[in-house]
Amino acid sequence: MSPKQPDRVHVTDVVLRDGHQSLIATRMRTEDMLPICPQLDAIGFHSLEVWGGATFDACVRFLKEDPWERLRSLKEALPSTPLQMLLRGQNLLGYRHYADDVVERFVARSAENGIDIFRVFDALNDLRNLETAMAAVKASGKHAQGTLCYTVSPVHTLAMYVDQARRLVEMGADSIAIKDMAGLLTPYAAEELVAALSEAVDVPIQLHAHATSGLSALCQLKAIEAGCRHIDTCNSAFAGGTSHPSTESMVAALQGTGYDTGLDLEALKEVGDYFREVRGKYAAFESEFTREDVSVQINQVPGGMMSNLANQLKEQNALGKIREVFAEIPRVRADLGYPPLVTPTSQIVGTQAVMNVLTGERYKSITNEVKRYLLGGYGHPPAEVNETVRRQAIGNEPVEEGRPADSLSPEMTRLTGEIGELAESEEDVLTFAMFPDLGRDYLQGRRDGTLSPEPLPSAEPAERPVTEG
Amino acid sequence: MSPKQPDRVHVTDVVLRDGHQSLIATRMRTEDMLPICPQLDAIGFHSLEVWGGATFDACVRFLKEDPWERLRSLKEALPSTPLQMLLRGQNLLGYRHYADDVVERFVARSAENGIDIFRVFDALNDLRNLETAMAAVKASGKHAQGTLCYTVSPVHTLAMYVDQARRLVEMGADSIAIKDMAGLLTPYAAEELVAALSEAVDVPIQLHAHATSGLSALCQLKAIEAGCRHIDTCNSAFAGGTSHPSTESMVAALQGTGYDTGLDLEALKEVGDYFREVRGKYAAFESEFTREDVSVQINQVPGGMMSNLANQLKEQNALGKIREVFAEIPRVRADLGYPPLVTPTSQIVGTQAVMNVLTGERYKSITNEVKRYLLGGYGHPPAEVNETVRRQAIGNEPVEEGRPADSLSPEMTRLTGEIGELAESEEDVLTFAMFPDLGRDYLQGRRDGTLSPEPLPSAEPAERPVTEG
Ligand SMILES: [Co+2]
Ligand SMILES: [Co+2]
């Protein structure tokens, strides 16, 4: 992170990662990123978020691009700007907990291929799921950003966030990110939270707030007034709705004030003109569910989760039960100890809420994911879970109190053996580790010379990779 | 205006006027407004802006609706909510200065047909152009809101706005509107301006700020903190871009704070669902020029003006000169005494700037509008004009120093005679007064039973009425 300047606000632009992940289902191709890199690199951003999140999945699944190759190309094209990624703690960029050796190798390779700043988070804010990744980032000499997933519940108090931030700094965090994936944060809550965190820790605070409910720019302004000096914004061509505040408008808002970002609006505008053209190419991936929607401020259920549930109910001819399901969600969430609603917890809570309503009896049927969750398989929930529900789900099975990854043996050797000669590098082994089937198919296709990206434009509704914002 | 409550923020929703004027060329039909009126009326808005601006023109020109009939229908459908209109001072809703008797009758009829709050403005902030209209509003017993058109120039100082606000209050203003039609206002400038105005006058301050550059919600938040308690917002279905901050997000932002609007988000969301359907019907009137665009923050030239100039230059095969024209605009504006760039001054300045560039010699050719402007025909410019340019334009002709309307004789009798039996009411005479040709055609068509609205949807690009934001 650049030397701490007391007033200037530092901007991370997320157009190459979260921007297109939020608005066009993570479909932007490397070929559409590279031509604008010289201009992007000249802007003087604090960093560019370019990798991680769902981009790895989308590269392998849909675009048939090597995600590592994308990273190397971007690093070469953006020599002056720190590159940033989003990493799901012990889950890395996959959908299970990995053994520590995989986490260590993944972080080391990411650093070697070009990542300078690692934003590390866990869906439950169980910091034990961040430990190995944070240590690996430090070992690589890169910037480790610890993350607080923001949510609202009786246990998510200022004191709890402050305590977590302190522990992240003890863990070596060079900065703290507040991650409001659902648009739950409000301007005066942001001000209060940033003030408390700034008071408690000496590292910079960075605000990542999705614009879903239309409040994110307001949250950033109040956060800045409270001491936040690092904000995530997105070039206006991919801003707003389920994405982020626009870079241009935040730069303009602060221009000429003590918070001036120092970035040149005219240069940013040219970048916007480029990305607006690019966005047109991906029109098939636009969705009405990415527009601004204040719903999450009404019932704390993220917009994406509501549309998923509506689809689930429709398939079962039970759309009429949707209000009951919405009412059931906060009850299930309370039973599960108030997890933030983000991948994978939003699916876990949502699916169980649907079952509770459709079977006509709460927890008559319990999903395997809820069982795994109540066994401690995802880590510690933020609050105590409902013991009656837990016993109903897992009977007398003992709850795993340890760090989930402690029960996992090293697996790099096994993975290397399994993928065999299809892997031409350790990066390839890690790609296979993230997505056993997809990864193998990808590497096989590369060997056979049969890779080709999904057709574009497509008239059918786009498949969307699992995203965590 | 409701009894002054020190903290609660009062919301005016502009979806029925400025929202669709800004985003779909003022095309929303009364038939699409009435079905949602019961819900809108129950929300508890401070007021609903429903009339004036370009709506009168669009009704007569494109929709073949009687604008007065629209007003009466809305009044009946919205019995509990004060109705608001935008009035262009001595220009009323037409494109010339009217004699005082026309202004008086127009205001009286607007009040009788349902308007409760009149927002009165003049493009040059020449308050003499507001006098008759303001007096007429007071005479009708309605709420007179005096307006400051916001712009940026060496003479548009805080002191100047404070002085104008004081004079508006002396003129009888029940409240003061800050009208930022171009998206020029920035959050900390808004805070400073509102603080100065609140200090200087005792009436409420209302902020009308277009979202063009993405700053309007931020401006409102800082304005509120500085004492503003009345904001213009637009239902989310017609918010953002060249329209306004979304009602839902401003309500959510203030919810639970000392500024709480008291409005129900769930009810607002249902209104939004309705208007999103309606917007789809008018897809043919959407334009890429209504999206968020930070340009005005770079060169102080409103986005709409830039696209008009680009078209003008393209027609003359001179698009390559556009940067020279953009550079010339501030010079012409300075020569003309820094008028705010809004209808009609934006056209006056823009067209002269084009001529100055294309003829290769500044003011070699001077438009009739610039001559009229320099003769004092629009009123007093905010600052001294360039005397050399003035003499070049009008030679030794004397400058009219008086109030423009002082030179106009009463004209209601003449107008009534000219339109004759086609007018079935004084309202019809006033419609004819606003638009001599269009108005006559409309009234003739009504008599002949040949009126029909323009076809919808149309594939051709929509004609846009002259708008002033
Ligand atoms: Co995100
Ligand atoms: Co307006």
PDB file of C-alpha atoms and ligand atoms in Angstrom, chain A residues 14 17-18 21-22 49 86 119 179-181 208-210 232 242-244 468-469, ligand 1:
ATOM      1  CA  VAL A  14     -12.871  -3.236  -9.885  1.00  0.00           C
ATOM      2  CA  ARG A  17     -13.173  -8.329 -11.761  1.00  0.00           C
ATOM      3  CA  ASP A  18     -16.201  -7.441  -9.672  1.00  0.00           C
ATOM      4  CA  GLN A  21     -18.825 -10.332 -12.387  1.00  0.00           C
ATOM      5  CA  SER A  22     -21.713  -8.291 -10.983  1.00  0.00           C
ATOM      6  CA  GLU A  49      -8.947  -5.696  -8.843  1.00  0.00           C
ATOM      7  CA  LEU A  86     -10.407 -11.650  -3.961  1.00  0.00           C
ATOM      8  CA  ARG A 119      -8.242  -9.572  -0.094  1.00  0.00           C
ATOM      9  CA  LYS A 179     -17.143  -6.118   2.380  1.00  0.00           C
ATOM     10  CA  ASP A 180     -20.815  -5.265   1.940  1.00  0.00           C
ATOM     11  CA  MET A 181     -21.714  -7.789  -0.698  1.00  0.00           C
ATOM     12  CA  HIS A 208     -16.147  -2.492  -0.753  1.00  0.00           C
ATOM     13  CA  ALA A 209     -19.874  -1.802  -0.965  1.00  0.00           C
ATOM     14  CA  HIS A 210     -22.204  -3.059  -3.675  1.00  0.00           C
ATOM     15  CA  ASP A 232     -13.569   0.321  -4.267  1.00  0.00           C
ATOM     16  CA  THR A 242     -25.430  -4.880  -8.179  1.00  0.00           C
ATOM     17  CA  SER A 243     -21.969  -3.501  -9.043  1.00  0.00           C
ATOM     18  CA  HIS A 244     -20.293  -0.509  -7.346  1.00  0.00           C
ATOM     19  CA  GLU A 468     -19.825 -14.233  -3.656  1.00  0.00           C
ATOM     20  CA  GLY A 469     -19.584 -10.537  -4.441  1.00  0.00           C
TER      21      GLY A 469
HETATM   22 CO    CO C   1     -17.956  -7.600  -4.417  1.00  0.00          CO
END
